[in-house]
mmCIF file of C-alpha atoms in Angstrom:
data_model
loop_
_atom_site.group_PDB
_atom_site.id
_atom_site.type_symbol
_atom_site.label_atom_id
_atom_site.label_comp_id
_atom_site.label_asym_id
_atom_site.label_seq_id
_atom_site.Cartn_x
_atom_site.Cartn_y
_atom_site.Cartn_z
ATOM 1 C CA UNK N 1 19.577 -9.458 -28.601
ATOM 2 C CA UNK N 2 20.900 -11.108 -25.477
ATOM 3 C CA UNK N 3 23.442 -9.269 -23.379
ATOM 4 C CA UNK N 4 27.092 -10.291 -23.618
ATOM 5 C CA UNK N 5 30.222 -9.951 -25.759
ATOM 6 C CA UNK N 6 29.900 -10.135 -29.525
ATOM 7 C CA UNK N 7 32.648 -10.401 -32.130
ATOM 8 C CA UNK N 8 32.624 -7.745 -34.847
ATOM 9 C CA UNK N 9 32.775 -8.936 -38.442
ATOM 10 C CA UNK N 10 32.912 -6.528 -41.402
ATOM 11 C CA UNK N 11 31.744 -7.775 -44.763
ATOM 12 C CA UNK N 12 32.696 -5.578 -47.753
ATOM 13 C CA UNK N 13 30.802 -5.923 -51.018
ATOM 14 C CA UNK N 14 31.234 -4.327 -54.378
ATOM 15 C CA UNK N 15 28.740 -4.242 -57.234
ATOM 16 C CA UNK N 16 29.988 -7.630 -58.539
ATOM 17 C CA UNK N 17 29.364 -9.408 -55.241
ATOM 18 C CA UNK N 18 31.251 -10.414 -52.131
ATOM 19 C CA UNK N 19 34.786 -8.981 -51.842
ATOM 20 C CA UNK N 20 36.329 -9.278 -48.382
ATOM 21 C CA UNK N 21 35.763 -10.103 -44.684
ATOM 22 C CA UNK N 22 37.493 -8.520 -41.718
ATOM 23 C CA UNK N 23 37.166 -9.914 -38.167
ATOM 24 C CA UNK N 24 38.315 -7.856 -35.200
ATOM 25 C CA UNK N 25 39.479 -9.414 -31.982
ATOM 26 C CA UNK N 26 37.961 -6.550 -30.008
ATOM 27 C CA UNK N 27 34.389 -7.400 -29.149
ATOM 28 C CA UNK N 28 31.300 -5.325 -28.557
ATOM 29 C CA UNK N 29 29.619 -5.737 -25.194
ATOM 30 C CA UNK N 30 25.828 -5.427 -25.193
ATOM 31 C CA UNK N 31 24.541 -4.369 -21.779
ATOM 32 C CA UNK N 32 21.584 -6.255 -20.309
ATOM 33 C CA UNK N 33 18.410 -4.214 -20.526
ATOM 34 C CA UNK N 34 17.266 -2.989 -17.101
ATOM 35 C CA UNK N 35 14.193 -4.701 -15.657
ATOM 36 C CA UNK N 36 12.013 -2.645 -13.300
ATOM 37 C CA UNK N 37 10.476 -4.805 -10.562
ATOM 38 C CA UNK N 38 9.133 -4.124 -7.095
ATOM 39 C CA UNK N 39 7.360 -6.059 -4.389
ATOM 40 C CA UNK N 40 3.748 -5.852 -5.466
ATOM 41 C CA UNK N 41 1.873 -7.061 -2.407
ATOM 42 C CA UNK N 42 -0.960 -4.610 -1.806
ATOM 43 C CA UNK N 43 -0.086 -2.239 1.016
ATOM 44 C CA UNK N 44 -2.881 -0.909 3.216
ATOM 45 C CA UNK N 45 -2.143 1.793 5.757
ATOM 46 C CA UNK N 46 -3.662 4.780 7.487
ATOM 47 C CA UNK N 47 -2.462 8.316 6.685
ATOM 48 C CA UNK N 48 1.047 9.219 7.934
ATOM 49 C CA UNK N 49 2.100 5.569 8.420
ATOM 50 C CA UNK N 50 5.351 4.645 6.643
ATOM 51 C CA UNK N 51 5.512 2.122 3.812
ATOM 52 C CA UNK N 52 8.847 0.517 2.926
ATOM 53 C CA UNK N 53 9.087 0.053 -0.846
ATOM 54 C CA UNK N 54 11.355 -2.758 -2.052
ATOM 55 C CA UNK N 55 13.137 -2.408 -5.379
ATOM 56 C CA UNK N 56 13.656 -5.887 -6.881
ATOM 57 C CA UNK N 57 14.879 -4.616 -10.251
ATOM 58 C CA UNK N 58 17.741 -6.181 -12.202
ATOM 59 C CA UNK N 59 20.546 -4.627 -14.226
ATOM 60 C CA UNK N 60 20.187 -1.017 -13.096
ATOM 61 C CA UNK N 61 22.366 1.685 -11.628
ATOM 62 C CA UNK N 62 19.708 4.297 -10.823
ATOM 63 C CA UNK N 63 16.035 4.269 -9.942
ATOM 64 C CA UNK N 64 13.136 6.684 -9.628
ATOM 65 C CA UNK N 65 9.917 6.067 -7.729
ATOM 66 C CA UNK N 66 6.683 7.983 -8.369
ATOM 67 C CA UNK N 67 4.264 7.350 -5.506
ATOM 68 C CA UNK N 68 1.045 8.584 -7.146
ATOM 69 C CA UNK N 69 0.583 11.476 -4.727
ATOM 70 C CA UNK N 70 2.964 13.897 -6.455
ATOM 71 C CA UNK N 71 5.990 12.799 -4.412
ATOM 72 C CA UNK N 72 9.093 11.127 -5.904
ATOM 73 C CA UNK N 73 12.271 9.479 -4.692
ATOM 74 C CA UNK N 74 15.587 8.458 -6.245
ATOM 75 C CA UNK N 75 16.421 6.152 -3.307
ATOM 76 C CA UNK N 76 16.528 2.480 -4.333
ATOM 77 C CA UNK N 77 14.389 1.258 -1.362
ATOM 78 C CA UNK N 78 12.540 4.303 -0.031
ATOM 79 C CA UNK N 79 10.100 4.766 2.822
ATOM 80 C CA UNK N 80 7.083 6.936 2.042
ATOM 81 C CA UNK N 81 4.152 8.330 4.024
ATOM 82 C CA UNK N 82 0.861 9.131 2.342
ATOM 83 C CA UNK N 83 -1.002 12.091 3.790
ATOM 84 C CA UNK N 84 -4.527 11.491 2.438
ATOM 85 C CA UNK N 85 -6.830 8.457 2.157
ATOM 86 C CA UNK N 86 -7.134 7.006 -1.330
ATOM 87 C CA UNK N 87 -5.868 4.462 -3.820
ATOM 88 C CA UNK N 88 -2.434 5.148 -5.293
ATOM 89 C CA UNK N 89 -0.663 3.864 -8.412
ATOM 90 C CA UNK N 90 3.092 3.473 -7.894
ATOM 91 C CA UNK N 91 5.612 3.691 -10.743
ATOM 92 C CA UNK N 92 9.206 2.486 -10.650
ATOM 93 C CA UNK N 93 11.675 3.492 -13.381
ATOM 94 C CA UNK N 94 15.198 2.066 -13.501
ATOM 95 C CA UNK N 95 18.094 2.794 -15.826
ATOM 96 C CA UNK N 96 21.481 1.422 -16.811
ATOM 97 C CA UNK N 97 23.677 3.451 -19.175
ATOM 98 C CA UNK N 98 20.704 5.613 -20.214
ATOM 99 C CA UNK N 99 18.501 2.610 -21.094
ATOM 100 C CA UNK N 100 15.244 2.813 -19.110
ATOM 101 C CA UNK N 101 12.551 0.379 -18.047
ATOM 102 C CA UNK N 102 9.394 1.513 -16.281
ATOM 103 C CA UNK N 103 6.581 -0.398 -14.614
ATOM 104 C CA UNK N 104 3.428 0.931 -12.961
ATOM 105 C CA UNK N 105 1.516 -0.976 -10.287
ATOM 106 C CA UNK N 106 -2.132 0.101 -10.389
ATOM 107 C CA UNK N 107 -3.731 0.699 -6.983
ATOM 108 C CA UNK N 108 -0.683 -0.737 -5.212
ATOM 109 C CA UNK N 109 -1.294 1.321 -2.073
ATOM 110 C CA UNK N 110 -4.610 1.761 -0.259
ATOM 111 C CA UNK N 111 -4.662 4.495 2.383
ATOM 112 C CA UNK N 112 -7.655 4.221 4.697
ATOM 113 C CA UNK N 113 -8.935 6.887 7.018
ATOM 114 C CA UNK N 114 -8.409 6.000 10.652
ATOM 115 C CA UNK N 115 -11.523 4.877 12.487
ATOM 116 C CA UNK N 116 -12.949 7.287 15.034
ATOM 117 C CA UNK N 117 -15.302 5.970 17.713
ATOM 118 C CA UNK N 118 -18.453 7.804 18.765
ATOM 119 C CA UNK N 119 -22.027 7.030 19.698
ATOM 120 C CA UNK N 120 -25.184 8.491 21.211
ATOM 121 C CA UNK N 121 -27.752 6.885 23.459
ATOM 122 C CA UNK N 122 -31.490 7.311 23.772
ATOM 123 C CA UNK N 123 -34.003 5.821 26.178
ATOM 124 C CA UNK N 124 -37.602 6.226 27.216
ATOM 125 C CA UNK N 125 -38.439 6.314 30.917
ATOM 126 C CA UNK N 126 -35.518 6.578 33.303
ATOM 127 C CA UNK N 127 -36.433 3.702 35.605
ATOM 128 C CA UNK N 128 -35.695 -0.002 35.842
ATOM 129 C CA UNK N 129 -35.793 -1.881 33.548
ATOM 130 C CA UNK N 130 -34.057 0.722 31.384
ATOM 131 C CA UNK N 131 -33.946 0.045 27.641
ATOM 132 C CA UNK N 132 -31.132 1.992 25.940
ATOM 133 C CA UNK N 133 -30.755 2.311 22.183
ATOM 134 C CA UNK N 134 -27.273 3.087 20.923
ATOM 135 C CA UNK N 135 -26.629 4.854 17.614
ATOM 136 C CA UNK N 136 -23.076 4.601 16.294
ATOM 137 C CA UNK N 137 -21.561 7.861 15.104
ATOM 138 C CA UNK N 138 -18.213 6.255 14.321
ATOM 139 C CA UNK N 139 -16.448 7.703 11.317
ATOM 140 C CA UNK N 140 -13.516 6.932 9.050
ATOM 141 C CA UNK N 141 -12.841 3.436 7.748
ATOM 142 C CA UNK N 142 -14.983 1.354 10.153
ATOM 143 C CA UNK N 143 -15.566 -2.317 9.374
ATOM 144 C CA UNK N 144 -16.790 -3.615 12.735
ATOM 145 C CA UNK N 145 -18.117 -2.481 16.104
ATOM 146 C CA UNK N 146 -17.855 -3.866 19.623
ATOM 147 C CA UNK N 147 -19.720 -2.678 22.720
ATOM 148 C CA UNK N 148 -19.099 -3.605 26.357
ATOM 149 C CA UNK N 149 -22.037 -2.633 28.587
ATOM 150 C CA UNK N 150 -20.246 -2.968 31.957
ATOM 151 C CA UNK N 151 -22.874 -5.488 33.104
ATOM 152 C CA UNK N 152 -21.470 -8.760 31.744
ATOM 153 C CA UNK N 153 -22.984 -8.274 28.297
ATOM 154 C CA UNK N 154 -21.326 -7.242 25.044
ATOM 155 C CA UNK N 155 -22.210 -7.211 21.340
ATOM 156 C CA UNK N 156 -20.778 -6.558 17.894
ATOM 157 C CA UNK N 157 -24.027 -5.113 16.507
ATOM 158 C CA UNK N 158 -23.561 -1.622 15.000
ATOM 159 C CA UNK N 159 -26.638 -0.009 16.638
ATOM 160 C CA UNK N 160 -27.698 -2.251 19.529
ATOM 161 C CA UNK N 161 -30.420 -1.962 22.135
ATOM 162 C CA UNK N 162 -29.619 -3.124 25.685
ATOM 163 C CA UNK N 163 -31.849 -3.485 28.736
ATOM 164 C CA UNK N 164 -30.419 -2.693 32.182
ATOM 165 C CA UNK N 165 -32.436 -4.585 34.817
ATOM 166 C CA UNK N 166 -31.006 -3.077 37.987
ATOM 167 C CA UNK N 167 -30.297 0.396 39.256
ATOM 168 C CA UNK N 168 -26.591 1.197 39.071
ATOM 169 C CA UNK N 169 -24.079 3.263 37.174
ATOM 170 C CA UNK N 170 -22.847 1.620 33.962
ATOM 171 C CA UNK N 171 -20.154 2.660 31.513
ATOM 172 C CA UNK N 172 -20.848 1.779 27.900
ATOM 173 C CA UNK N 173 -17.640 1.307 25.930
ATOM 174 C CA UNK N 174 -17.532 1.271 22.136
ATOM 175 C CA UNK N 175 -14.576 0.035 20.096
ATOM 176 C CA UNK N 176 -14.494 0.321 16.312
ATOM 177 C CA UNK N 177 -12.111 -1.473 13.995
ATOM 178 C CA UNK N 178 -11.158 -1.450 10.355
ATOM 179 C CA UNK N 179 -10.062 -4.553 8.508
ATOM 180 C CA UNK N 180 -6.451 -3.337 8.642
ATOM 181 C CA UNK N 181 -6.303 -3.870 12.408
ATOM 182 C CA UNK N 182 -6.739 -0.229 13.422
ATOM 183 C CA UNK N 183 -9.072 0.586 16.299
ATOM 184 C CA UNK N 184 -10.500 3.470 18.283
ATOM 185 C CA UNK N 185 -12.576 3.583 21.490
ATOM 186 C CA UNK N 186 -15.126 5.831 23.199
ATOM 187 C CA UNK N 187 -17.043 5.567 26.487
ATOM 188 C CA UNK N 188 -20.172 7.072 27.953
#
């Protein structure tokens, strides 16, 4: 039934058939059923970063969010911080006059571990030309690497080998990134 005002009509029957009709001027109002809706664009964050949840529900006077990590909120548009990496289902329940509607968004939030830079170097003889092999020890959610060798050369290879052709002191800088725009750096 659609929401709105409805006129009440009483039909009285006896065992011989139709007897009487009564129509009342007072109407019955049928409330619209609440509709639970939220912004469903996939959110990707690192632990402890806030996410602003947007309640786009209709016909409600109270709401409850379940964030999938054991935490809940009764705020209509809450901010929430996830503590651990993982994929989280988010449920929104809304009510109006004790009528409830609930919707669950599967894997709505992806929490990635922050990237952490780190690498080791190894080389044979310690004279020019010096060939250095780099082994990445980066951890966390790492999707790409970048190295600057302090000699005009750089690369995005995960475990590169570089040759230094002159005697000098060089700083090798590693930056690691995840596809969510987070980065970390280390130097040696």
